[in-house]
């Protein structure tokens, strides 16, 4: 494997299962739909950041860091998985949390991910509204260094070329599973947010010469920015892998139209998709990422974008704790 030359510490339960979704596939009457269960990576309820952290935490260890510093929204899944990885490594952990979502469910600031951050022993710094988050993040790194700490700084979402190696590994794992199961995967569909997951998948399938197309469903309501970011990280990742052929920009496909008004603000389509998948398959999605990505998948199937002979894999990237921060939204209007 091309990425095996990079140091990695085991944090995730791998390989994650690849499962067929018979009732959803039948209900939609289109392509075969499978799910890759990266919600089952295992670390403090799992999710996609765990694969990235296997590489990032190895780098932190190699640099002799004694502290992990990262940033995210109040209900960040990335931040929660980082807090768990730091706890396992016996390192102290500082989390800078921005109030990025104008959402006033009383559970939002105390339940779900942020509850777990505290439980995992991280030092949580919630920024007052309107703070320049990047400036505050850099200031925190300086303060830690001034106090004699050796922080390892992880960017938002763990999205850089090192983190993206986790999704190069995922592409390799999925290609091997498909081969063993006799499946040909035409499309891999997933939620794209800070770009590292999609970048790793694109670079990973590219170096395998795979024909699987990656469709990242934008959940930020800023699809152009995300596409540029995915492209930048994918190119750097591909360079580091020393892939033979140059990566093409057309391999970065970001699907827009399903994010709603803004990152973290729920949509009707998302609620319908989360309910439908729960009731058809007993599979729980989240309101911020996987619910919107599934809304996109369902809509694209209905529009006839895929043929019945094709096979789609939905990458479940986790995020379930975030569901509890949207309790009121899901209680209201409880009809499908
Ligand atoms: C972070 C996250 C994503 C998006 O992954 P990126 O690498 O940031 O694009 C998708 N789903 C969930 C549940 C996440 O927490």
XYZ file of C-alpha atoms and ligand atoms in Angstrom:
351
model
C 0.000 0.000 0.000
C 1.309 3.386 -1.047
C 0.427 5.106 2.231
C 2.066 2.467 4.428
C 5.318 4.453 4.463
C 3.664 7.075 6.688
C 3.649 6.439 10.435
C 0.259 5.474 11.783
C -1.095 4.505 15.172
C -4.119 2.204 15.408
C -7.226 3.990 16.704
C -10.031 2.702 14.470
C -11.819 -0.626 14.259
C -10.892 -1.651 10.727
C -11.987 -2.699 8.232
C -15.371 -1.053 8.742
C -18.265 -3.130 7.371
C -19.606 -2.749 3.827
C -23.315 -3.549 3.922
C -26.115 -3.776 1.361
C -29.199 -1.622 2.003
C -31.924 -3.778 0.421
C -34.999 -1.892 1.619
C -33.683 1.541 0.705
C -32.521 0.283 -2.712
C -35.911 -1.294 -3.387
C -37.837 1.713 -2.113
C -35.994 4.068 -4.446
C -36.125 1.648 -7.391
C -32.803 2.750 -8.817
C -29.217 1.517 -8.386
C -27.973 -0.926 -5.759
C -27.103 1.036 -2.633
C -24.514 -0.114 -0.108
C -23.202 1.635 2.965
C -19.581 1.792 4.133
C -19.866 1.978 7.903
C -17.246 4.530 8.929
C -19.660 5.486 11.700
C -18.332 2.236 13.211
C -14.670 3.253 13.531
C -15.191 2.838 17.264
C -13.425 5.775 18.897
C -15.839 7.544 21.305
C -18.809 6.689 19.051
C -16.707 6.726 15.871
C -16.803 8.673 12.640
C -14.540 9.679 9.781
C -12.051 11.783 11.777
C -10.691 8.648 13.463
C -8.969 7.458 10.272
C -7.325 10.879 9.869
C -6.240 10.877 13.496
C -4.358 7.612 13.034
C -1.866 9.572 10.908
C -2.086 12.925 12.697
C -1.534 11.449 16.162
C 1.438 9.454 14.860
C 2.966 12.723 13.668
C 2.227 14.363 17.035
C 4.015 11.511 18.790
C 6.987 11.692 16.396
C 7.317 15.414 17.138
C 7.295 14.797 20.886
C 4.123 16.821 21.462
C 2.649 16.871 24.963
C -0.547 18.709 24.032
C -3.060 18.473 21.195
C -4.795 21.647 20.019
C -7.626 21.744 17.512
C -10.634 23.816 16.488
C -14.223 23.270 15.367
C -17.840 24.246 15.892
C -19.592 23.638 19.213
C -20.999 20.331 17.897
C -17.855 19.308 16.020
C -17.428 15.558 15.565
C -13.793 16.111 14.672
C -13.098 17.823 17.979
C -14.790 15.025 19.951
C -12.772 12.291 18.212
C -9.578 14.313 18.717
C -10.321 14.612 22.446
C -10.690 10.835 22.606
C -7.461 10.213 20.648
C -5.576 12.590 22.968
C -6.984 10.820 26.030
C -5.811 7.472 24.656
C -2.344 8.868 24.021
C -2.212 10.376 27.521
C -1.779 13.898 26.110
C -3.555 17.001 27.273
C -6.046 18.434 24.820
C -7.277 21.974 24.159
C -10.338 22.555 22.002
C -11.255 25.938 20.544
C -14.986 25.880 19.799
C -16.665 28.494 17.619
C -20.365 29.282 17.696
C -20.622 28.729 13.954
C -24.294 27.781 13.774
C -27.177 30.124 14.678
C -29.241 27.367 16.259
C -31.025 27.834 19.564
C -32.146 24.375 20.610
C -31.377 24.382 24.366
C -29.469 21.114 23.893
C -27.082 22.616 21.339
C -24.450 23.983 23.719
C -24.546 21.241 26.351
C -25.515 17.915 24.770
C -24.130 15.646 22.058
C -20.511 16.200 21.088
C -19.754 19.003 23.528
C -20.928 16.849 26.427
C -18.521 14.143 25.297
C -15.629 16.656 24.933
C -15.936 17.472 28.640
C -16.326 13.831 29.582
C -13.111 13.014 27.681
C -11.237 15.491 29.854
C -10.457 18.107 27.197
C -10.052 21.790 28.040
C -12.893 23.453 26.165
C -12.627 27.107 25.119
C -15.872 28.398 23.609
C -15.289 31.606 21.630
C -17.670 34.515 22.104
C -19.808 35.133 19.019
C -18.131 37.274 16.380
C -14.559 36.299 17.358
C -12.070 35.796 14.506
C -11.712 32.039 14.978
C -8.411 31.562 13.129
C -6.813 34.418 15.096
C -8.073 32.969 18.371
C -6.766 29.529 17.386
C -3.272 30.870 16.648
C -3.314 32.888 19.850
C -4.107 29.725 21.823
C -1.146 27.930 20.205
C 1.136 30.842 21.193
C -0.159 30.871 24.761
C 0.479 27.143 25.109
C 4.057 27.526 23.776
C 4.705 30.499 26.074
C 3.617 28.300 28.966
C 6.229 25.717 28.023
C 3.908 23.251 26.329
C 4.669 21.481 23.047
C 1.376 21.610 21.184
C 0.645 19.645 18.022
C -1.860 21.747 16.107
C -4.537 19.981 14.070
C -6.472 22.105 11.563
C -10.254 22.195 11.396
C -11.605 18.753 10.453
C -8.088 17.282 10.512
C -8.038 18.256 6.848
C -4.502 18.410 5.515
C -2.502 15.945 3.436
C -1.441 13.944 6.511
C -5.048 13.536 7.701
C -6.213 12.726 4.179
C -3.938 9.636 4.227
C -6.652 8.106 6.409
C -8.990 8.220 3.422
C -6.370 6.921 1.003
C -6.364 3.909 3.332
C -10.173 3.824 3.210
C -10.169 3.807 -0.602
C -7.756 0.841 -0.543
C -9.855 -0.955 2.060
C -13.081 -0.415 0.116
C -11.544 -1.502 -3.192
C -10.376 -4.739 -1.534
C -13.812 -5.359 0.016
C -15.534 -4.765 -3.316
C -13.135 -7.146 -5.041
C -13.778 -9.860 -2.438
C -17.546 -9.380 -2.671
C -17.572 -9.298 -6.472
C -18.977 -5.747 -6.480
C -18.063 -3.000 -8.928
C -18.574 0.364 -7.269
C -19.601 3.057 -9.737
C -20.037 5.911 -7.274
C -19.005 6.685 -3.731
C -21.229 9.381 -2.209
C -20.454 11.182 1.045
C -20.772 14.483 2.906
C -17.916 16.891 2.265
C -17.165 19.620 4.812
C -13.539 20.556 5.400
C -12.386 18.531 2.387
C -9.892 16.004 3.764
C -12.126 12.968 3.395
C -12.911 13.640 -0.248
C -9.301 14.592 -1.007
C -8.015 11.307 0.437
C -10.638 9.260 -1.413
C -9.923 10.992 -4.727
C -6.147 10.583 -4.333
C -6.620 7.001 -3.112
C -8.837 5.816 -5.979
C -6.555 7.616 -8.419
C -3.452 5.738 -7.355
C -5.421 2.477 -7.602
C -6.460 3.380 -11.175
C -10.017 2.775 -9.961
C -13.031 3.866 -11.995
C -15.073 4.631 -8.891
C -16.253 8.233 -9.019
C -16.356 10.167 -5.757
C -19.268 12.570 -5.300
C -18.869 14.850 -2.286
C -22.180 16.397 -1.278
C -21.544 19.942 -0.058
C -22.918 20.586 3.425
C -21.326 24.031 3.903
C -23.410 26.093 1.425
C -20.083 27.216 -0.092
C -19.467 24.492 -2.676
C -16.878 26.395 -4.725
C -14.678 27.009 -1.693
C -14.880 23.349 -0.741
C -14.050 22.150 -4.253
C -10.947 24.360 -4.274
C -9.909 23.040 -0.883
C -10.468 19.389 -1.843
C -8.407 19.930 -4.997
C -5.515 21.534 -3.087
C -5.365 18.761 -0.463
C -5.882 15.982 -3.041
C -2.975 17.255 -5.131
C -0.669 17.461 -2.147
C -1.726 13.994 -0.980
C -1.184 12.576 -4.454
C 2.290 14.185 -4.580
C 3.189 12.618 -1.263
C 2.037 9.225 -2.529
C 4.167 9.754 -5.628
C 1.268 8.616 -7.805
C 2.434 7.821 -11.326
C -0.060 9.878 -13.286
C -1.050 13.437 -12.509
C -4.384 13.860 -10.768
C -7.054 15.536 -12.906
C -9.109 18.392 -11.568
C -12.263 16.802 -12.997
C -11.918 13.994 -10.437
C -13.017 16.481 -7.754
C -16.811 16.502 -8.009
C -18.683 18.516 -5.394
C -22.484 18.287 -5.561
C -24.309 21.415 -4.450
C -27.915 22.131 -3.584
C -28.435 20.075 -0.426
C -26.755 22.185 2.269
C -29.752 24.435 2.925
C -29.218 27.999 4.113
C -25.956 27.365 5.959
C -23.703 24.801 7.605
C -25.516 23.149 10.510
C -28.948 24.571 9.739
C -31.392 21.718 9.266
C -33.481 21.231 6.106
C -36.786 19.433 5.500
C -35.116 17.143 2.959
C -32.511 16.182 5.562
C -35.177 15.364 8.158
C -37.076 13.229 5.646
C -33.884 11.382 4.650
C -32.821 10.730 8.261
C -36.297 9.355 9.088
C -36.544 7.282 5.959
C -33.192 5.559 6.412
C -33.893 4.959 10.122
C -37.263 3.386 9.342
C -36.217 1.372 6.294
C -32.825 0.153 7.459
C -32.490 0.812 11.203
C -29.536 3.018 10.312
C -29.031 6.317 12.136
C -27.699 9.350 10.238
C -26.917 12.834 11.567
C -28.489 16.223 10.811
C -25.356 18.171 9.792
C -23.490 15.838 7.425
C -24.811 12.377 6.580
C -28.483 13.409 6.613
C -27.861 16.118 4.010
C -25.625 13.829 1.947
C -28.322 11.126 1.991
C -30.921 13.724 0.982
C -28.657 14.415 -1.999
C -28.284 10.719 -2.822
C -32.057 10.140 -2.673
C -32.760 13.173 -4.841
C -30.119 12.227 -7.430
C -31.577 8.691 -7.643
C -35.073 10.146 -8.120
C -33.790 12.410 -10.864
C -32.461 9.358 -12.701
C -28.808 10.287 -12.398
C -27.829 6.609 -11.956
C -28.973 3.513 -13.843
C -30.445 0.434 -12.107
C -27.374 -1.611 -13.112
C -25.063 0.678 -11.207
C -23.836 0.317 -7.645
C -23.505 3.197 -5.230
C -21.720 3.165 -1.906
C -22.823 5.719 0.654
C -19.961 6.471 3.028
C -21.452 6.861 6.510
C -19.055 9.294 8.136
C -20.647 9.215 11.614
C -21.895 12.252 13.511
C -24.616 10.576 15.526
C -24.004 12.546 18.760
C -24.965 15.699 16.859
C -28.471 14.322 16.498
C -29.116 14.976 20.172
C -28.356 18.681 19.729
C -31.328 18.866 17.327
C -33.826 17.152 19.573
C -36.576 19.745 19.103
C -36.312 19.761 15.327
C -36.854 16.013 15.155
C -39.681 16.030 17.696
C -41.647 18.581 15.718
C -43.771 17.416 12.801
C -43.309 13.721 13.549
C -44.791 12.440 10.280
C -42.638 11.201 7.415
C -16.226 16.056 9.403
C -17.364 15.242 8.918
C -17.628 15.080 7.544
C -16.855 15.774 6.477
O -15.547 15.336 6.353
P -14.432 16.375 5.846
O -13.214 15.591 5.773
O -14.396 17.468 6.871
O -14.886 16.913 4.532
C -18.671 14.269 7.163
N -19.450 13.669 8.088
C -19.252 13.812 9.405
C -20.181 13.134 10.340
C -18.207 14.607 9.870
O -18.018 14.759 11.193
